[in-house]
Short mmCIF file of C-alpha atoms in Angstrom, two decimals:
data_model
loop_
_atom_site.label_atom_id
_atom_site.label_comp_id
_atom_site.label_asym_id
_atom_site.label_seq_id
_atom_site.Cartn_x
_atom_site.Cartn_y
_atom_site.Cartn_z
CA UNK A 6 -9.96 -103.34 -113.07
CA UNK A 7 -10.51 -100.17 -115.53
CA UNK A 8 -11.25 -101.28 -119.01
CA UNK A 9 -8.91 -99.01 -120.89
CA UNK A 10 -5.50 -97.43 -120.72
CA UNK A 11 -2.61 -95.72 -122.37
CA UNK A 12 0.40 -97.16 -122.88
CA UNK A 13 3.79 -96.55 -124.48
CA UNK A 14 6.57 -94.29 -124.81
CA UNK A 15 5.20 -91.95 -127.49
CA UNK A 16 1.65 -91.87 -124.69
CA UNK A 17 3.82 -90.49 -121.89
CA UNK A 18 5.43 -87.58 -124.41
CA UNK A 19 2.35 -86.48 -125.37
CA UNK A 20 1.31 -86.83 -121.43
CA UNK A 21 -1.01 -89.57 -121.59
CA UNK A 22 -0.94 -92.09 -118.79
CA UNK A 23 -3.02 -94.41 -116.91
CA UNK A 24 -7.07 -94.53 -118.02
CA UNK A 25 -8.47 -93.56 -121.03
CA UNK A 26 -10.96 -91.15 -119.75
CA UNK A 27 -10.72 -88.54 -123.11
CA UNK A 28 -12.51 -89.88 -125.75
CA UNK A 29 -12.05 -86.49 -128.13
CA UNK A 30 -8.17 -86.95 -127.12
CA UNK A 31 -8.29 -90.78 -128.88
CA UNK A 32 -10.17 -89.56 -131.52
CA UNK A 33 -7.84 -86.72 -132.22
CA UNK A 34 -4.60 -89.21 -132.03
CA UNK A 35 -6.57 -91.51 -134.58
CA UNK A 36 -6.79 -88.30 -136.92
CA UNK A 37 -3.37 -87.26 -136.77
CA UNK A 38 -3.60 -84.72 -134.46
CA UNK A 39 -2.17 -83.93 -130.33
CA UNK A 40 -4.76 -85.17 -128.05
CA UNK A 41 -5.55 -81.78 -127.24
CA UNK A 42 -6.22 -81.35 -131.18
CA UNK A 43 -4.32 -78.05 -131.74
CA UNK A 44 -0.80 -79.59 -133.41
CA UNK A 45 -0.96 -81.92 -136.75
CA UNK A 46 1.14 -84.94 -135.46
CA UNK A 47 1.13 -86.50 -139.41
CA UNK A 48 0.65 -85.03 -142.26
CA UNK A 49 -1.41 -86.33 -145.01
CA UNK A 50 0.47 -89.52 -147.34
CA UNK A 51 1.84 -88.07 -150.51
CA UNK A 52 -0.24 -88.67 -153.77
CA UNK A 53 1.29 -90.37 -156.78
CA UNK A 54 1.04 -88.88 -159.45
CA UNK A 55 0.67 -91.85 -161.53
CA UNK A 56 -3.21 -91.81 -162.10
CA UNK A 57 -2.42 -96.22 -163.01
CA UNK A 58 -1.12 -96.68 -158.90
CA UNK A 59 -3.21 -96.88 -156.07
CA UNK A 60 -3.31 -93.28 -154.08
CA UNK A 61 -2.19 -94.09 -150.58
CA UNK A 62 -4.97 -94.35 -147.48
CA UNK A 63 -4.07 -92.64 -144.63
CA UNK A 64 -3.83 -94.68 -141.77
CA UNK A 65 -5.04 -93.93 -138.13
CA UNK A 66 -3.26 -96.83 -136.60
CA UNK A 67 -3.60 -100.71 -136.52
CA UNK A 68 -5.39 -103.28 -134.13
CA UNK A 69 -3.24 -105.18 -132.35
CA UNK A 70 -5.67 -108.26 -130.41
CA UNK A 71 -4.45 -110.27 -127.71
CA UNK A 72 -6.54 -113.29 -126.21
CA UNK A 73 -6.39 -115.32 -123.37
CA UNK A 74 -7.27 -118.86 -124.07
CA UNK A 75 -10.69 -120.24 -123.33
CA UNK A 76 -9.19 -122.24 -120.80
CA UNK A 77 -7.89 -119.13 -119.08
CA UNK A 78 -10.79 -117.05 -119.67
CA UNK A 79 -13.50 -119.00 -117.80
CA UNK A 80 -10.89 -119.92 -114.93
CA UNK A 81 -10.78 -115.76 -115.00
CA UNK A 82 -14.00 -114.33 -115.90
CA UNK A 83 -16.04 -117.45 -114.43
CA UNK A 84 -13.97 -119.03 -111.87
CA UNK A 85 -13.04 -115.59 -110.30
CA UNK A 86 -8.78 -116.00 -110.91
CA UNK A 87 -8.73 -112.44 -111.07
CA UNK A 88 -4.79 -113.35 -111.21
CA UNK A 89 -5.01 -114.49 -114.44
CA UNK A 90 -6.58 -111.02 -115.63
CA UNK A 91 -3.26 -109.80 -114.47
CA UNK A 92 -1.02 -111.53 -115.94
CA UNK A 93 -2.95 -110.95 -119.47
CA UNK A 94 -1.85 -107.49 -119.30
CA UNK A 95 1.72 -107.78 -117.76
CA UNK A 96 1.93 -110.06 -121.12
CA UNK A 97 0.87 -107.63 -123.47
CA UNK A 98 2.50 -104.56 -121.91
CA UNK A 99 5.93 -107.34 -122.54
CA UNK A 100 4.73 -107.88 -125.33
CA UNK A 101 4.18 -104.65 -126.77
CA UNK A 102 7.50 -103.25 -125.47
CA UNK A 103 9.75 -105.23 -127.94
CA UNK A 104 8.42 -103.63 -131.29
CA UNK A 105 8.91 -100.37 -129.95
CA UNK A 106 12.20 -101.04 -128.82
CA UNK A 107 13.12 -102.63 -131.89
CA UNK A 108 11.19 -101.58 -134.69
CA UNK A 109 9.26 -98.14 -133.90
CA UNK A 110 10.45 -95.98 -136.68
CA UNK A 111 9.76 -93.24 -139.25
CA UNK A 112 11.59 -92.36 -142.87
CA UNK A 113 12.97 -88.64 -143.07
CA UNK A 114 14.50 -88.14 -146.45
CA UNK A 115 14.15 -91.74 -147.37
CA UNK A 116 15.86 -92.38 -144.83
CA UNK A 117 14.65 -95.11 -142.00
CA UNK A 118 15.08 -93.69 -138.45
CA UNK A 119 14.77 -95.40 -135.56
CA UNK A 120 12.47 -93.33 -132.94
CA UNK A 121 11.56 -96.16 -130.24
CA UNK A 122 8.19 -95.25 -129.25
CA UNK A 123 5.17 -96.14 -129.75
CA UNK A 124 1.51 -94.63 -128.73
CA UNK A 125 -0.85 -97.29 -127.63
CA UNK A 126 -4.98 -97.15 -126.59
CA UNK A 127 -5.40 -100.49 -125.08
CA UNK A 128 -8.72 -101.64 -124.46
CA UNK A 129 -10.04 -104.60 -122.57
CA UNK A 130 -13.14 -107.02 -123.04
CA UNK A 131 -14.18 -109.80 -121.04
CA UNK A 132 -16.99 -111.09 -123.16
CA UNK A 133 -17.05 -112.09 -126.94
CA UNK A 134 -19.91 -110.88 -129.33
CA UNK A 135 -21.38 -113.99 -128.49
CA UNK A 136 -21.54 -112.80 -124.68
CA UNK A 137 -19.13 -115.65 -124.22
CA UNK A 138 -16.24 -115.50 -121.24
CA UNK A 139 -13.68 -114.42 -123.48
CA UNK A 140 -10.43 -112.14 -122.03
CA UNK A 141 -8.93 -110.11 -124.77
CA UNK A 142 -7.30 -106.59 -125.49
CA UNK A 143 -7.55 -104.53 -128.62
CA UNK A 144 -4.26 -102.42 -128.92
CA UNK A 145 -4.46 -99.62 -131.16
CA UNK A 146 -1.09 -98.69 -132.28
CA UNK A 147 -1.60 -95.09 -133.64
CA UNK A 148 0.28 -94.23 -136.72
CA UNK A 149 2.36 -91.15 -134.98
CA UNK A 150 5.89 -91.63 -132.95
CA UNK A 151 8.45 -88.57 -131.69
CA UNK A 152 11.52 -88.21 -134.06
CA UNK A 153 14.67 -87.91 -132.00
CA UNK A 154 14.40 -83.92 -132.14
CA UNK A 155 10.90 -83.62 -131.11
CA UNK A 156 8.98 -83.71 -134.26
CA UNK A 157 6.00 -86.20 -134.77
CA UNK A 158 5.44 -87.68 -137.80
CA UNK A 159 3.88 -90.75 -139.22
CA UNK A 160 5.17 -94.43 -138.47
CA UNK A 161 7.10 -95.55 -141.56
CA UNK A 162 5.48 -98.85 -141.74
CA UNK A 163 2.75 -100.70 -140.06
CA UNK A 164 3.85 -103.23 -137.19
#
């Protein structure tokens, strides 16, 4: 099975789909920018001008993990179940589709608005550092989703 993928509503607007073959298109999502690199998705978080407060960080995203139990892992990776490597991802692909449903959103104005999607670089281990059987997906939610009129912008909060 391929080791990567894109997933997500926000993915298939900006016309990613299936493997994650373009590594300068990830990096470009992480920074911000359209996979192809040429449009700012998110601008830069707005300084305070209180020099006592923290100054934001921009953020590219956040890591989502997902693991199988042990159990589950060396009945996959050892015992050859490749069901069970299956039905890891079905699960996070359910999983993942009930934030975005329900709380993918930006804030125009101050205001919160609902956008219900979400742009998602999901990549699968089988091993731990260790070298252990361990079946697991990192899910990088990026910190851009598609305002009802087209524009991209920043998520308003982390998930």
């Amino acid at each position: 099975m391929k080791n990567s993928e894109w997933w997500g509503c926000g993915a298939s607007q900006l016309g990613l789909s299936s493997q994650i073959q373009n590594d300068a298109a990830y990096k470009n999502l992480l920074n911000g920018l359209s996979p192809n690199g040429e449009h700012k998705l998110r601008g830069k978080p707005k300084q305070v001008k209180d020099k006592t407060k923290k100054q934001p960080k921009e953020r590219a995203g956040v890591d989502m993990c997902f693991a199988a139990p042990k159990s589950v892992s060396i009945a996959c990776l050892v015992g050859g179940d490749r069901r069970l490597e299956v039905a890891h991802r079905q699960a996070i692909k359910r999983t993942l589709a009930f934030p975005e449903q329900m709380f993918s959103e930006t804030r125009v104005k101050g205001e919160r608005v609902k956008t219900g999607n979400l742009t998602v670089a999901i990549w699968h281990h089988d091993t731990s550092r260790e070298l252990d059987p361990h079946l697991h997906s990192h899910c990088i939610v990026m910190n851009v989703t598609q305002l009802p009129s087209g524009k991209w912008q920043s998520r308003a909060d982390e998930i």
